[in-house]
Amino acid sequence: MSDKRLTGAVALVTDAGSGIGAGAAHCLAREGAAVALVARSSDRLDQIADDIRNLGGQAITVTADITDPECAYQAVQDTLDRLGRLDVLVNNAGVVLLDTALHAPLEEWDRLVALNVTALLHVTHAAVPYLIDAAATSPRRVADLVNVSLTAGQLPRQGSSVYNLTRSGLEGFTESLRQELLVERVRVSLVEPAVVEADLVNHFGTATRNAMRRHVGGREALRPEDVADAIGYIVTRDRRVAVNEMRVRAAE
């Protein structure tokens, strides 16, 4: 019998081309899950999938713009067609763009809502029926949906109004969905990391990136694998245990 706790399970990870998403994919694969790597661009997906396969894991790549509902639906369908089921969904896609209402271009607000809210809703809506089925039919007798946010999203400050709108809304959505899916044995969790250095380039606008680096200064920041470990911990608990929310901060 395998000592890997996700043997036979299938996980879908959004924005899996770098940072937390790539770390989560590696972590879940090490636990025995077959992993669908989803991102808008295929630039780095193939390398990450190859890395997982070279370590004895199973991974597929799915290139999709999940802000488009049809593409998000198709990403879930591709996962089902190629891997047979869906037991774990990690909603990791998102962006941080900070500016005042006076100076922020409307396009940035639209991008925040599209990536932080709309994309997550599209994938979740497509995936939930299959997560419910997995909870009912798998040996684990449970399925998992993990939403990834950011601790800064719970600290409203000037220049972050729309970003906070997307993250505070995610917290409320996650808790409501958690209650709705309890009876279906689908655990719904929220992971809120602090700044992860490796994600600054891909998930932060230029002004925000520079401000975050000044804030972090010489302190040792979180690494993607630190957050991935938290996600792995949540989804590998016995079915009697549900970790509803976890905040991960740098020790310094």
PDB file of C-alpha atoms in Angstrom, residues 12-25 35-42 44-45 48 62-66 75 89-96 111 115-116 119-120 123 148 167 198-204 224 231:
ATOM      1  CA  LEU A  12      -6.207  20.952 -10.867  1.00  0.00           C
ATOM      2  CA  VAL A  13      -4.035  23.977 -10.065  1.00  0.00           C
ATOM      3  CA  THR A  14      -4.602  27.353 -11.736  1.00  0.00           C
ATOM      4  CA  ASP A  15      -1.739  29.720 -12.558  1.00  0.00           C
ATOM      5  CA  ALA A  16       0.583  26.756 -12.186  1.00  0.00           C
ATOM      6  CA  GLY A  17       3.385  28.159 -14.327  1.00  0.00           C
ATOM      7  CA  SER A  18       5.400  29.663 -11.475  1.00  0.00           C
ATOM      8  CA  GLY A  19       5.515  30.569  -7.795  1.00  0.00           C
ATOM      9  CA  ILE A  20       2.851  29.196  -5.475  1.00  0.00           C
ATOM     10  CA  GLY A  21       1.007  27.412  -8.270  1.00  0.00           C
ATOM     11  CA  ALA A  22       4.077  25.515  -9.419  1.00  0.00           C
ATOM     12  CA  GLY A  23       5.002  24.750  -5.810  1.00  0.00           C
ATOM     13  CA  ALA A  24       1.513  23.426  -5.091  1.00  0.00           C
ATOM     14  CA  ALA A  25       1.610  21.225  -8.185  1.00  0.00           C
ATOM     15  CA  VAL A  35      -1.929  17.093 -11.510  1.00  0.00           C
ATOM     16  CA  ALA A  36      -3.459  19.282 -14.233  1.00  0.00           C
ATOM     17  CA  LEU A  37      -1.363  22.444 -14.618  1.00  0.00           C
ATOM     18  CA  VAL A  38      -3.470  25.332 -15.893  1.00  0.00           C
ATOM     19  CA  ALA A  39      -2.229  28.742 -17.036  1.00  0.00           C
ATOM     20  CA  ARG A  40      -2.929  31.318 -19.713  1.00  0.00           C
ATOM     21  CA  SER A  41       0.490  30.773 -21.277  1.00  0.00           C
ATOM     22  CA  SER A  42       2.249  27.476 -21.901  1.00  0.00           C
ATOM     23  CA  ARG A  44       6.676  27.276 -18.322  1.00  0.00           C
ATOM     24  CA  LEU A  45       3.979  24.638 -17.942  1.00  0.00           C
ATOM     25  CA  ILE A  48       7.075  21.988 -14.668  1.00  0.00           C
ATOM     26  CA  VAL A  62      -3.830  22.862 -19.988  1.00  0.00           C
ATOM     27  CA  THR A  63      -3.427  26.275 -21.612  1.00  0.00           C
ATOM     28  CA  ALA A  64      -6.532  28.367 -20.961  1.00  0.00           C
ATOM     29  CA  ASP A  65      -7.616  31.930 -20.262  1.00  0.00           C
ATOM     30  CA  ILE A  66      -9.941  31.145 -17.379  1.00  0.00           C
ATOM     31  CA  ALA A  75      -9.984  23.358 -18.745  1.00  0.00           C
ATOM     32  CA  LEU A  89      -9.055  22.240  -6.985  1.00  0.00           C
ATOM     33  CA  VAL A  90      -6.501  24.921  -6.084  1.00  0.00           C
ATOM     34  CA  ASN A  91      -7.671  28.366  -7.194  1.00  0.00           C
ATOM     35  CA  ASN A  92      -4.358  30.210  -7.262  1.00  0.00           C
ATOM     36  CA  ALA A  93      -4.712  32.663 -10.156  1.00  0.00           C
ATOM     37  CA  GLY A  94      -4.633  36.329  -9.161  1.00  0.00           C
ATOM     38  CA  VAL A  95      -2.886  39.667  -9.445  1.00  0.00           C
ATOM     39  CA  VAL A  96      -2.046  42.609  -7.165  1.00  0.00           C
ATOM     40  CA  ARG A 111      -8.050  43.210 -14.632  1.00  0.00           C
ATOM     41  CA  LEU A 115      -8.307  37.565 -12.463  1.00  0.00           C
ATOM     42  CA  ASN A 116      -9.117  37.654  -8.746  1.00  0.00           C
ATOM     43  CA  ALA A 119     -11.671  33.526 -13.227  1.00  0.00           C
ATOM     44  CA  LEU A 120     -12.024  31.849  -9.835  1.00  0.00           C
ATOM     45  CA  VAL A 123     -13.390  27.409 -12.621  1.00  0.00           C
ATOM     46  CA  VAL A 148      -5.426  31.270  -2.382  1.00  0.00           C
ATOM     47  CA  ARG A 167      -9.969  39.714  -1.619  1.00  0.00           C
ATOM     48  CA  ALA A 198       9.065  34.577  -6.368  1.00  0.00           C
ATOM     49  CA  ASP A 199       5.517  35.763  -7.139  1.00  0.00           C
ATOM     50  CA  LEU A 200       6.344  39.476  -7.242  1.00  0.00           C
ATOM     51  CA  VAL A 201       7.248  39.442 -10.933  1.00  0.00           C
ATOM     52  CA  ASN A 202       4.139  37.636 -12.186  1.00  0.00           C
ATOM     53  CA  HIS A 203       1.401  38.709  -9.795  1.00  0.00           C
ATOM     54  CA  PHE A 204       2.255  42.296  -8.862  1.00  0.00           C
ATOM     55  CA  PRO A 224       6.556  29.316  -2.823  1.00  0.00           C
ATOM     56  CA  ILE A 231      -1.942  23.685   0.787  1.00  0.00           C
TER      57      ILE A 231
END
